[in-house]
PDB file of C-alpha atoms in Angstrom:
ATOM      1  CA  UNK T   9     100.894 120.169 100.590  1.00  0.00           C
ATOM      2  CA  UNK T  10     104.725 121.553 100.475  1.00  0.00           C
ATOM      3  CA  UNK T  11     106.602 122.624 103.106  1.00  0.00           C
ATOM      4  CA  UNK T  12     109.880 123.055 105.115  1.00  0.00           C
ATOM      5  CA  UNK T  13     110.382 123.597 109.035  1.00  0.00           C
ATOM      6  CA  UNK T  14     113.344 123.510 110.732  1.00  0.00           C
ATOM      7  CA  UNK T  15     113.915 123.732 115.064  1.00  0.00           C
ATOM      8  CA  UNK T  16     117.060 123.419 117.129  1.00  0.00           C
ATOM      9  CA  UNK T  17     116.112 122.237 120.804  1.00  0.00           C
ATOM     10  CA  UNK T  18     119.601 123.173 123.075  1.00  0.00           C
ATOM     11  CA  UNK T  19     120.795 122.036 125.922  1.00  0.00           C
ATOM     12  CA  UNK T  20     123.646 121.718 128.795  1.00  0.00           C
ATOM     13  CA  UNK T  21     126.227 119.806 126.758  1.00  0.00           C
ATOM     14  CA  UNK T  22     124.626 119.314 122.978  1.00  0.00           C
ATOM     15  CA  UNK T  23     122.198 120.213 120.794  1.00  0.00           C
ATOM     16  CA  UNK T  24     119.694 118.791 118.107  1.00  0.00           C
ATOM     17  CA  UNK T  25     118.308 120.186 114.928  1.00  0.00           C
ATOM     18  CA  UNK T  26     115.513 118.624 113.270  1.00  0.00           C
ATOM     19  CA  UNK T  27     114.728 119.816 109.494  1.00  0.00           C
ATOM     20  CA  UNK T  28     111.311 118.470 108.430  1.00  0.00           C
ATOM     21  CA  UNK T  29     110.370 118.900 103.989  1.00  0.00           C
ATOM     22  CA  UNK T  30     106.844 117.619 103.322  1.00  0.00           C
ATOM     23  CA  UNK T  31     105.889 116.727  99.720  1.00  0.00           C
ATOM     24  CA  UNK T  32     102.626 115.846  98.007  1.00  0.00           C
ATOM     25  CA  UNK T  33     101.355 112.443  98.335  1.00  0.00           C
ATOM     26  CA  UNK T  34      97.592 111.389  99.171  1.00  0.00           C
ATOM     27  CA  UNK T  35      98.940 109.060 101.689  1.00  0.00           C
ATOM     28  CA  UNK T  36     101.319 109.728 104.690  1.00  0.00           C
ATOM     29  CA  UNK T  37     104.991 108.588 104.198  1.00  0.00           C
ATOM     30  CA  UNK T  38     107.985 109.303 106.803  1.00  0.00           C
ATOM     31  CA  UNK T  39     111.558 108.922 105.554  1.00  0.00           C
ATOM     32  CA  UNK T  40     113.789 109.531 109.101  1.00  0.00           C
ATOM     33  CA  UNK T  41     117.169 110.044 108.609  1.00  0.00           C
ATOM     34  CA  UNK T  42     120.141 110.904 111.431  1.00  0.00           C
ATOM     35  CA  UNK T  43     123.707 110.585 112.416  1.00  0.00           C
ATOM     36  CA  UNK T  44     124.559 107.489 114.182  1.00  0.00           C
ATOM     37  CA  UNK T  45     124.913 109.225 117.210  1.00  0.00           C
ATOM     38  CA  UNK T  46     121.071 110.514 117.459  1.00  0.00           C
ATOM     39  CA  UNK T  47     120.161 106.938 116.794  1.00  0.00           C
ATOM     40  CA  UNK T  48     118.010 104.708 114.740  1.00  0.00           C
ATOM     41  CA  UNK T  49     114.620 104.308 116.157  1.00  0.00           C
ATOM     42  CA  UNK T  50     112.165 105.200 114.106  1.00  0.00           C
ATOM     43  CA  UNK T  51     108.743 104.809 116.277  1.00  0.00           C
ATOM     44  CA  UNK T  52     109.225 108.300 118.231  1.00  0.00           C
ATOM     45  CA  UNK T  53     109.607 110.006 115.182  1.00  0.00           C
ATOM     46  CA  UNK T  54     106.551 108.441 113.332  1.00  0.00           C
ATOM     47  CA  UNK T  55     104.519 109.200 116.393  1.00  0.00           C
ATOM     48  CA  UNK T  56     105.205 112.640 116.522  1.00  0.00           C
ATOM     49  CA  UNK T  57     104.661 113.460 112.218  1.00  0.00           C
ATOM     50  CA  UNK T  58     101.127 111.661 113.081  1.00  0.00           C
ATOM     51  CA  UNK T  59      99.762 113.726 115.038  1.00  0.00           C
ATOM     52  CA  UNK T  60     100.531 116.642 113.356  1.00  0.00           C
ATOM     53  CA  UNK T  61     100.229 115.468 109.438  1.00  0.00           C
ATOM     54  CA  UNK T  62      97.879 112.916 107.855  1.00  0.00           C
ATOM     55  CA  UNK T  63      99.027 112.714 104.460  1.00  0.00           C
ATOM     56  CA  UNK T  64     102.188 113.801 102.200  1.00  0.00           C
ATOM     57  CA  UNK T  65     105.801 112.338 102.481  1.00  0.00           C
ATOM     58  CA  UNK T  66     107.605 113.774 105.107  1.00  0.00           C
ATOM     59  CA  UNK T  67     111.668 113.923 104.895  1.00  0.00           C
ATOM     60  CA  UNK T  68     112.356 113.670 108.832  1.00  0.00           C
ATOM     61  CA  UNK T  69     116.700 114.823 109.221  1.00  0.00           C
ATOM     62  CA  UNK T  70     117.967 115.306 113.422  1.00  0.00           C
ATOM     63  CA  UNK T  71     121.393 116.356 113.857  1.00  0.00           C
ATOM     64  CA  UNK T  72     122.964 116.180 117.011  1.00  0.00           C
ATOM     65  CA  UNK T  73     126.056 118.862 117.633  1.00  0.00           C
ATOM     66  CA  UNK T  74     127.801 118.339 120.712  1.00  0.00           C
ATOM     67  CA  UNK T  75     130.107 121.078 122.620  1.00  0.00           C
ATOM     68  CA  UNK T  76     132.991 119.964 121.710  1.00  0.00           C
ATOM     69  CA  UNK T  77     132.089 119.881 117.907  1.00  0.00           C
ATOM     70  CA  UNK T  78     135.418 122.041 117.459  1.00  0.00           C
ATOM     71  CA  UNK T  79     137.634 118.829 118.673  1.00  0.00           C
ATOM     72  CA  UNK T  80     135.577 117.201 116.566  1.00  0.00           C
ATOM     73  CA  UNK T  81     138.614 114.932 115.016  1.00  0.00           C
ATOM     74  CA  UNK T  82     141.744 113.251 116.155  1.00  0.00           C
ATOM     75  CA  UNK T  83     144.626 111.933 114.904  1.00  0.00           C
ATOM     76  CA  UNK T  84     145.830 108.065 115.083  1.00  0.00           C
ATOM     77  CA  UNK T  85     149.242 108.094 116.431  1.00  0.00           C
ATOM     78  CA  UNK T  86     149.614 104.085 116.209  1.00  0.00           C
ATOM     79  CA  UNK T  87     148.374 104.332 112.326  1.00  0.00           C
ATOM     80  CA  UNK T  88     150.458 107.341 111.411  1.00  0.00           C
ATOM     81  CA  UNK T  89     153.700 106.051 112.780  1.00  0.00           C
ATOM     82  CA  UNK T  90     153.116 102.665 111.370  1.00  0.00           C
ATOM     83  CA  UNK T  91     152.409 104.445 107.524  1.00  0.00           C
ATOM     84  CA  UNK T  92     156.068 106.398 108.507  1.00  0.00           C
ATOM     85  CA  UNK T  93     157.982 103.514 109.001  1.00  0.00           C
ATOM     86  CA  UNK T  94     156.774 101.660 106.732  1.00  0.00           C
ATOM     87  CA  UNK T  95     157.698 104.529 103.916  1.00  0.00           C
ATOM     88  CA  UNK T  96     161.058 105.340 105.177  1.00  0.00           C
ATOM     89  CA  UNK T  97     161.832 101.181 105.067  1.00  0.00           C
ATOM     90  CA  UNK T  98     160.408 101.624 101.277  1.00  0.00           C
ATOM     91  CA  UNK T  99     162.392 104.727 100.879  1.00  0.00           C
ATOM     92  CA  UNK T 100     165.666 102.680 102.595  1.00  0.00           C
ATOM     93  CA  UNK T 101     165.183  99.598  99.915  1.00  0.00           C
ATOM     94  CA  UNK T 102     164.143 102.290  97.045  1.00  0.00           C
ATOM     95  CA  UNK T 103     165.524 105.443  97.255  1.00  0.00           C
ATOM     96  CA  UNK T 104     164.267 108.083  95.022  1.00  0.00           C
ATOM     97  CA  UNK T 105     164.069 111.592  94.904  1.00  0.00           C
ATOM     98  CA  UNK T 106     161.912 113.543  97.707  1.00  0.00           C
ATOM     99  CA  UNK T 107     160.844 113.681 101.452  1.00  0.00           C
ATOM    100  CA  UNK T 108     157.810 112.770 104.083  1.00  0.00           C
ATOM    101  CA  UNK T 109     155.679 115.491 104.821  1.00  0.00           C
ATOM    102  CA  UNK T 110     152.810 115.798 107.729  1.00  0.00           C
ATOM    103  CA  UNK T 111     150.481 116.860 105.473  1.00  0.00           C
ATOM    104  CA  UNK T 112     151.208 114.153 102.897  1.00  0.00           C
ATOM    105  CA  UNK T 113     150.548 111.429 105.992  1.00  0.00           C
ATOM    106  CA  UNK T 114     147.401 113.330 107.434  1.00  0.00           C
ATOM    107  CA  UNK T 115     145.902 112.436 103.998  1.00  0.00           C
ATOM    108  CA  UNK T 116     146.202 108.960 104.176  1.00  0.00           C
ATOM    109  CA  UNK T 117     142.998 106.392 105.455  1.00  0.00           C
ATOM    110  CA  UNK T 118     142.635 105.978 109.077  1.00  0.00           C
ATOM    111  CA  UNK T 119     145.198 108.700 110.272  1.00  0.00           C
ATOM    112  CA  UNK T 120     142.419 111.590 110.704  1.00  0.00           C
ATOM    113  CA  UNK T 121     139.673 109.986 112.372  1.00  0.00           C
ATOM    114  CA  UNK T 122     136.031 111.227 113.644  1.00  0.00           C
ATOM    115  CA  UNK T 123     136.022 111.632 117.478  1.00  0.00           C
ATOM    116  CA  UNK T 124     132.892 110.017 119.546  1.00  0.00           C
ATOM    117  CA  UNK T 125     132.827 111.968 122.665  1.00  0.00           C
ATOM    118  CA  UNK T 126     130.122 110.504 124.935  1.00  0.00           C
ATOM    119  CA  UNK T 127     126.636 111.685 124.592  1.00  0.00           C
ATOM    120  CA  UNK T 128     124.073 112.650 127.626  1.00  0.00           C
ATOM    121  CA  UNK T 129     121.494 109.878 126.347  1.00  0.00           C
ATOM    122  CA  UNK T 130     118.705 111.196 128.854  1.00  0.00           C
ATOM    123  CA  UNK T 131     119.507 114.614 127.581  1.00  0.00           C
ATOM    124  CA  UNK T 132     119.387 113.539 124.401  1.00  0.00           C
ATOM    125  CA  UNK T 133     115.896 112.129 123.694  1.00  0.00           C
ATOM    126  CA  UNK T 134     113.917 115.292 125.384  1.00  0.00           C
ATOM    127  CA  UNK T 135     115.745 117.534 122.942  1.00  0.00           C
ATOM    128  CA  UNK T 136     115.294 115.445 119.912  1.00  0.00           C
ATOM    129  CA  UNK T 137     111.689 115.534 120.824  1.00  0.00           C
ATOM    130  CA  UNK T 138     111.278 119.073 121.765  1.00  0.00           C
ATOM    131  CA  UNK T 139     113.029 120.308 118.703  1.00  0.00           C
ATOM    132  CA  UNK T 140     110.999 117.665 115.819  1.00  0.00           C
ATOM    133  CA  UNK T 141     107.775 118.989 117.545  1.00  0.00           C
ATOM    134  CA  UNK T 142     108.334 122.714 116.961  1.00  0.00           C
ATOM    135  CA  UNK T 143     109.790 121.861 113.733  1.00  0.00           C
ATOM    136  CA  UNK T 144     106.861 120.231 112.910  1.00  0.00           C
ATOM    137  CA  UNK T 145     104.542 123.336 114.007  1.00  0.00           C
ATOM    138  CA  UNK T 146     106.754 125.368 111.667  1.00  0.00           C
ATOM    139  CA  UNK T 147     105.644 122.935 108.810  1.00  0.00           C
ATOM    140  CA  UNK T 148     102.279 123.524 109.317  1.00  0.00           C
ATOM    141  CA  UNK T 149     102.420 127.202 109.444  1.00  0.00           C
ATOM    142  CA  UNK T 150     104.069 127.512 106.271  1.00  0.00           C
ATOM    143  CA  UNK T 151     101.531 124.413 104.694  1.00  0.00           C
ATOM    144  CA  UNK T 152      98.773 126.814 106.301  1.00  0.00           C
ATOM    145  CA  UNK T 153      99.652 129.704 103.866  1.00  0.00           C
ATOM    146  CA  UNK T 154      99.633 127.151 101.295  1.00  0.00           C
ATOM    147  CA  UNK T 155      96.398 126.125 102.080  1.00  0.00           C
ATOM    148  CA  UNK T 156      94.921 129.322 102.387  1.00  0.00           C
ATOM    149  CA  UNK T 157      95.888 129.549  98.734  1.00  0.00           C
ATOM    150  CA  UNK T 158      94.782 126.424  98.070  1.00  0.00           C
ATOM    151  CA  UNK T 159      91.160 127.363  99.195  1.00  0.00           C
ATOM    152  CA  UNK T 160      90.667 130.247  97.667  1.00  0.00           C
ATOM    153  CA  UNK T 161      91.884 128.664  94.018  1.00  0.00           C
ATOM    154  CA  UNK T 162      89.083 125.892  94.857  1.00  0.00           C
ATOM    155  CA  UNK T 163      86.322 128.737  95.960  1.00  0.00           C
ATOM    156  CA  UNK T 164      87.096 130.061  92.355  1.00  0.00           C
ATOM    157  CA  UNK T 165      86.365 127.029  91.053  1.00  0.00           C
ATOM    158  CA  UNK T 166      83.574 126.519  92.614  1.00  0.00           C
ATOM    159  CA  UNK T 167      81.934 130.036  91.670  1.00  0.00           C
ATOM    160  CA  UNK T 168      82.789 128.442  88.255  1.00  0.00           C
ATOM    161  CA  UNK T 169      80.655 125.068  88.475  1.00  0.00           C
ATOM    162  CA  UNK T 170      77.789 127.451  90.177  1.00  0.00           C
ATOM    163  CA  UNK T 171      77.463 130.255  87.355  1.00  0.00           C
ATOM    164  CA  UNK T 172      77.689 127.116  84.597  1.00  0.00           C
ATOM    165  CA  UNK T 173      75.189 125.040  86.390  1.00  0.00           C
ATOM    166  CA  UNK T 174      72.936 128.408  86.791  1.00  0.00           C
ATOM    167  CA  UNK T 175      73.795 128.931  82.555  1.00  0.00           C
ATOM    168  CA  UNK T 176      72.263 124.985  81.705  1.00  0.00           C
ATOM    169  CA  UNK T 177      68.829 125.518  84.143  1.00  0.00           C
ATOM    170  CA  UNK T 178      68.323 128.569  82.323  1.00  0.00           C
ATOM    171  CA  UNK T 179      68.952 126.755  79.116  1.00  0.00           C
ATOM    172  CA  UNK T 180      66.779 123.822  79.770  1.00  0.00           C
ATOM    173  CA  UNK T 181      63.165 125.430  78.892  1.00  0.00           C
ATOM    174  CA  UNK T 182      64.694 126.848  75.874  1.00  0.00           C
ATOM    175  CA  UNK T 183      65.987 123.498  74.853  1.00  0.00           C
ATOM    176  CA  UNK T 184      62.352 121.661  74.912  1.00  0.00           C
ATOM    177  CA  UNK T 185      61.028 124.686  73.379  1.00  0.00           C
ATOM    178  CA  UNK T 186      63.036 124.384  70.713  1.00  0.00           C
ATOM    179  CA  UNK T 187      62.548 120.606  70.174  1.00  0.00           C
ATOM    180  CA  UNK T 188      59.258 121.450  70.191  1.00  0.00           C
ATOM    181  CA  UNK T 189      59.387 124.055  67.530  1.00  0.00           C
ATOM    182  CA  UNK T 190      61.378 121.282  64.939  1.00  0.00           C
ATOM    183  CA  UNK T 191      59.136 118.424  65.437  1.00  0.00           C
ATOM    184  CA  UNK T 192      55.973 120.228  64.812  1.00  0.00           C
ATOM    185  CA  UNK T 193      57.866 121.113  61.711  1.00  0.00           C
ATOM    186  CA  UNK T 194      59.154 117.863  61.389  1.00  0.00           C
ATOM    187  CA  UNK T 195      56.085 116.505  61.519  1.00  0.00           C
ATOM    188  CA  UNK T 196      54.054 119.082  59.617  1.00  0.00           C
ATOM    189  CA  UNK T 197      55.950 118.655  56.598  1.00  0.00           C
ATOM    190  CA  UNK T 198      55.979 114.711  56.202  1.00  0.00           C
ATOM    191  CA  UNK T 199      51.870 114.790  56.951  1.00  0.00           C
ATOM    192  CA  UNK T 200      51.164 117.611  54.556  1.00  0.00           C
ATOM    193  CA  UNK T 201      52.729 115.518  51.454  1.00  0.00           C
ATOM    194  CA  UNK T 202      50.102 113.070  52.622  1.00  0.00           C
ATOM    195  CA  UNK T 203      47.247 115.354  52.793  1.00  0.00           C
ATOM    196  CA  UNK T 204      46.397 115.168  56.604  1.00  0.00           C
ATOM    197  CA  UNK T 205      47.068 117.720  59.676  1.00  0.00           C
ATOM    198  CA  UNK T 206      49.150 116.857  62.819  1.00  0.00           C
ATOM    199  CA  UNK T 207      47.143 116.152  66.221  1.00  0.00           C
ATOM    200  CA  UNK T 208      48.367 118.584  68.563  1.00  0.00           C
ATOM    201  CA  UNK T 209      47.973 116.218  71.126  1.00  0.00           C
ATOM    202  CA  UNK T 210      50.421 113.454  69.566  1.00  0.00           C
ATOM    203  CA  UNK T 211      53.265 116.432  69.806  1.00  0.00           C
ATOM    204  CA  UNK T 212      52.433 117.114  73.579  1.00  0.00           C
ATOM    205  CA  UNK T 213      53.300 113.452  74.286  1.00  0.00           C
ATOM    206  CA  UNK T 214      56.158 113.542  72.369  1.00  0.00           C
ATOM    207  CA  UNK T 215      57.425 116.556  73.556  1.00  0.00           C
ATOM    208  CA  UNK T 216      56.286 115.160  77.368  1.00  0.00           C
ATOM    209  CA  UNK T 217      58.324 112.150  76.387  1.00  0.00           C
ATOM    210  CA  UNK T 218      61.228 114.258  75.216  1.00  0.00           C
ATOM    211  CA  UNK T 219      61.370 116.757  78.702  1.00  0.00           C
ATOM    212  CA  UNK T 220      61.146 113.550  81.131  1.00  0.00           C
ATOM    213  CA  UNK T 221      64.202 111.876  79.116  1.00  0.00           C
ATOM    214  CA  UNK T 222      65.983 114.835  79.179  1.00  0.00           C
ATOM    215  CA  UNK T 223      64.893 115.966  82.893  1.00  0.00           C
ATOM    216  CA  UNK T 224      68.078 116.798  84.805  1.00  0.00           C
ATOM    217  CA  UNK T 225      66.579 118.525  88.036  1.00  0.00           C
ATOM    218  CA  UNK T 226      67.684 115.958  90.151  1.00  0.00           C
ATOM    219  CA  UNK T 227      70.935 116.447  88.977  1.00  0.00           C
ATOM    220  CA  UNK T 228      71.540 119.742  89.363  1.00  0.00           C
ATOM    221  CA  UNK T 229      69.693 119.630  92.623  1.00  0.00           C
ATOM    222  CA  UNK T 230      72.174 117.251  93.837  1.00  0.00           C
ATOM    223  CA  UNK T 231      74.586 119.014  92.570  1.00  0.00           C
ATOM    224  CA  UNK T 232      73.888 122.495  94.156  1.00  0.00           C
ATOM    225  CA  UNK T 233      74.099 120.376  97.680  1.00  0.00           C
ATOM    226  CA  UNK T 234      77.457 119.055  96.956  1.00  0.00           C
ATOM    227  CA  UNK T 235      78.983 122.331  96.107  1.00  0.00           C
ATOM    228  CA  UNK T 236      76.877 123.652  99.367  1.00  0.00           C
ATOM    229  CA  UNK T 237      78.655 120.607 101.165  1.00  0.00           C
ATOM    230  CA  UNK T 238      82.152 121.322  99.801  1.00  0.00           C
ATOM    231  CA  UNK T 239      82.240 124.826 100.877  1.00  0.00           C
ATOM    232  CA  UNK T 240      80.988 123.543 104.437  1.00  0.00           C
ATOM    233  CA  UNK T 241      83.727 121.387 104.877  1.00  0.00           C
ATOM    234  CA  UNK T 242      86.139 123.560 103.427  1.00  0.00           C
ATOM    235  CA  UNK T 243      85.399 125.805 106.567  1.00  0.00           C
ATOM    236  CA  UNK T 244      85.685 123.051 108.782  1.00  0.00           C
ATOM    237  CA  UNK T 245      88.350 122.876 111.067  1.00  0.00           C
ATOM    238  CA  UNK T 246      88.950 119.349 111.410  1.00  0.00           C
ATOM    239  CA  UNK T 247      91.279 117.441 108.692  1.00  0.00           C
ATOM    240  CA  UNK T 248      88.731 117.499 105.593  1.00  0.00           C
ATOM    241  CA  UNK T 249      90.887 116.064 102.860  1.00  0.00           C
ATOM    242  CA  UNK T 250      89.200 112.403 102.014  1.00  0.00           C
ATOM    243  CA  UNK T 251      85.931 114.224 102.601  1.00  0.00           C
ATOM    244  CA  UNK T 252      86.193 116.771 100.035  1.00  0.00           C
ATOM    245  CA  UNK T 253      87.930 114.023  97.704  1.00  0.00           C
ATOM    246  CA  UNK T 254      84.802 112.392  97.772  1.00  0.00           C
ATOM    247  CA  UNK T 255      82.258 115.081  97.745  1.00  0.00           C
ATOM    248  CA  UNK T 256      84.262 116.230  94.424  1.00  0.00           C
ATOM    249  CA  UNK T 257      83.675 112.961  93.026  1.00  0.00           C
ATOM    250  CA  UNK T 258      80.323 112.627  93.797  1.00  0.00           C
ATOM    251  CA  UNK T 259      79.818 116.300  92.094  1.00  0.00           C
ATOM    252  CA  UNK T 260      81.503 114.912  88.644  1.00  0.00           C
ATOM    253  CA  UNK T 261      79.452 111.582  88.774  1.00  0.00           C
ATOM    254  CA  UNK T 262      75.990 114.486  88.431  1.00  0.00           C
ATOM    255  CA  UNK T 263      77.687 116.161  85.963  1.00  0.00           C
ATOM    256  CA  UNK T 264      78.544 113.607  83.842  1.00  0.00           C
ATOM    257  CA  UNK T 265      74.537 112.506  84.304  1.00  0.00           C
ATOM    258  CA  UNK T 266      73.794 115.784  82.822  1.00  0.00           C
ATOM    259  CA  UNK T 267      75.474 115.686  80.077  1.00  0.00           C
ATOM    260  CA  UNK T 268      74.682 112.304  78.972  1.00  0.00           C
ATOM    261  CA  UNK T 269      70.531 113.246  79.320  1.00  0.00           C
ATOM    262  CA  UNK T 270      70.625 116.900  78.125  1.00  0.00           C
ATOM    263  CA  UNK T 271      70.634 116.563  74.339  1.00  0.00           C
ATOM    264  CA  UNK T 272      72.074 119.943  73.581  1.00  0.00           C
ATOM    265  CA  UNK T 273      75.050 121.529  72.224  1.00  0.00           C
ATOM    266  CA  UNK T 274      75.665 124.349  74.292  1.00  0.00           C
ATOM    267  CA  UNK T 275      74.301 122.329  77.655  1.00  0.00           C
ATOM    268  CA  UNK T 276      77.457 120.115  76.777  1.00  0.00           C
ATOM    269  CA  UNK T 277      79.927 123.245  76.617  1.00  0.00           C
ATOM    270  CA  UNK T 278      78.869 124.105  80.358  1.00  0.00           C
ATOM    271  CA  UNK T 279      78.979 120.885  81.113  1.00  0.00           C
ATOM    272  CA  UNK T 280      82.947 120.702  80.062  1.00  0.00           C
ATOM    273  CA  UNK T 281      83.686 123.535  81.602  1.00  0.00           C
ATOM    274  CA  UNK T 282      81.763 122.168  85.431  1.00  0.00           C
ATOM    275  CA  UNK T 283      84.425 118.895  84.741  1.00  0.00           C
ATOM    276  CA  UNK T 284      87.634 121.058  84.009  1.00  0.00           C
ATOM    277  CA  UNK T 285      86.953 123.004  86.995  1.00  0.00           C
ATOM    278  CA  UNK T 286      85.921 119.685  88.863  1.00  0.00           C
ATOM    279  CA  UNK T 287      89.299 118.321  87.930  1.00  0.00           C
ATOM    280  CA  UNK T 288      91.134 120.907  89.063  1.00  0.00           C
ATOM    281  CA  UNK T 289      89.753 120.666  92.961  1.00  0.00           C
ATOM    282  CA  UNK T 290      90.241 116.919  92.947  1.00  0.00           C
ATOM    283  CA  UNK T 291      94.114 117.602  92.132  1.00  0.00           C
ATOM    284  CA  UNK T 292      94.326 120.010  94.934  1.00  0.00           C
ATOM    285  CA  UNK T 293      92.252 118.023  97.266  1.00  0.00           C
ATOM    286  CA  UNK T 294      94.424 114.988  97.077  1.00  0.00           C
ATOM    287  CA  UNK T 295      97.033 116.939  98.867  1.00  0.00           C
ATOM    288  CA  UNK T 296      94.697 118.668 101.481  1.00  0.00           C
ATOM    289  CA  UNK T 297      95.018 117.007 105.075  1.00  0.00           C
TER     290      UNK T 297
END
């Protein structure tokens, strides 16, 4: 799931802001970035995304503002006067029209430099911690209103797959009723150009034969308990993402059973609509922690 959380964790002499962006992904990903000054090191940070978020790719960014942010910059003395005298030589051995200013030397490389005013190390690594872990609870309360949504899209989709799995048990009798029906007539009409009758009890075999090759209540009994187990681990409260990915799988494996043994048209019209609304959980439950 998507989100964005953002902390800033203050103390005596600096601060740090952490700014955490999760994105989709069915596996977990961290990309860390700071300022050279917050430092490098990775394994704090990885530690800390863990325990709060099992999959998606996480964009981890700490920024460390000290007090003295306002002095932020200083100017080189020893490389300005050495770009001065160097010009007015150049101007001495070339004159030409026009005059040195301070703003045109300011501009050049290295006079305007960065300052690095020492940093409280063992204040440092508290705050950086303190302010990625709140960021990170701000994630997850904005990925928890996504998820909300989230469920109740799947819950609709699920009250789909039940009323079109209710539609094909209803249909099923009506089905082997009707194959019944055509291949008395069937039947009927190819022995009466002969001049004999059709054994009643031949066409209850048949038809006997017909209804176990087309006998789907196992399916749809497995079925109903793997929509009855999806909606029990939706309400879990443990991390039910791989769980549900598989329980969604194991619901279009039955319905593609179905409608490979029911040998009717409008059986395979539910059953299309049971794998659109199947495919539309397992996209959203790829994301789902």
């Amino acid at each position: 799931m998507t989100g964005y959380g953002e902390a800033e964790a203050i103390g005596t002499s600096l601060s740090v802001l952490a700014e955490v962006r999760a994105v989709n992904n069915r596996y977990l990903k961290i990309n860390f970035r700071s300022n050279d000054r917050v430092g490098k090191d990775e394994t704090w940070v990885e530690k800390i995304v863990r325990r709060h978020i099992k999959r998606g790719t996480i964009h981890v960014q700490l920024t460390l503002v000290t007090e003295d942010q306002r002095n932020a910059f200083q100017i080189n003395t020893a490389t300005l006067n050495a770009y001065r005298e160097a010009l007015q030589d150049f101007h001495r051995q070339h004159p030409m029209d026009g005059h040195l200013t301070l703003g045109s030397l300011l501009n050049l490389p290295g006079v305007v430099e960065e300052a690095t005013p020492e940093v409280n190390r063992d204040e440092l690594g508290p705050l950086a911690e303190q302010a990625l872990e709140t960021a990170m609870r701000n994630l997850n309360d904005m990925r928890s209103v996504e998820g909300q949504t989230m469920g109740n899209d799947m819950l609709e989709n699920i009250n789909t797959i039940k009323s079109q799995l209710t539609q094909i048990e209803q249909r099923i009798p009506q089905v082997i009723s009707a194959y019944t029906v055509r291949l008395r007539d069937r039947v009927t009409k190819i022995l009466e150009s002969f001049g004999t009758s059709i054994d009643a009890g031949d066409v209850a075999r048949e038809v006997a034969l017909f209804a176990e090759r087309s006998d789907i209540s196992e399916e749809t009994v497995r079925l109903h308990s793997h929509l009855q187990q999806f909606c029990e681990t939706m309400d879990a409260t443990d991390s039910a993402g791989r769980r549900l990915e598989f329980v969604s799988q194991e619901m279009f494996r039955e319905t593609n059973t179905i409608g490979s043994k029911a040998n009717d048209t409008e059986i395979s019209k539910f059953v299309i609509e049971i794998k659109a609304a199947i495919e539309r959980i397992r996209e959203m439950v790829q994301n789902l922690e």
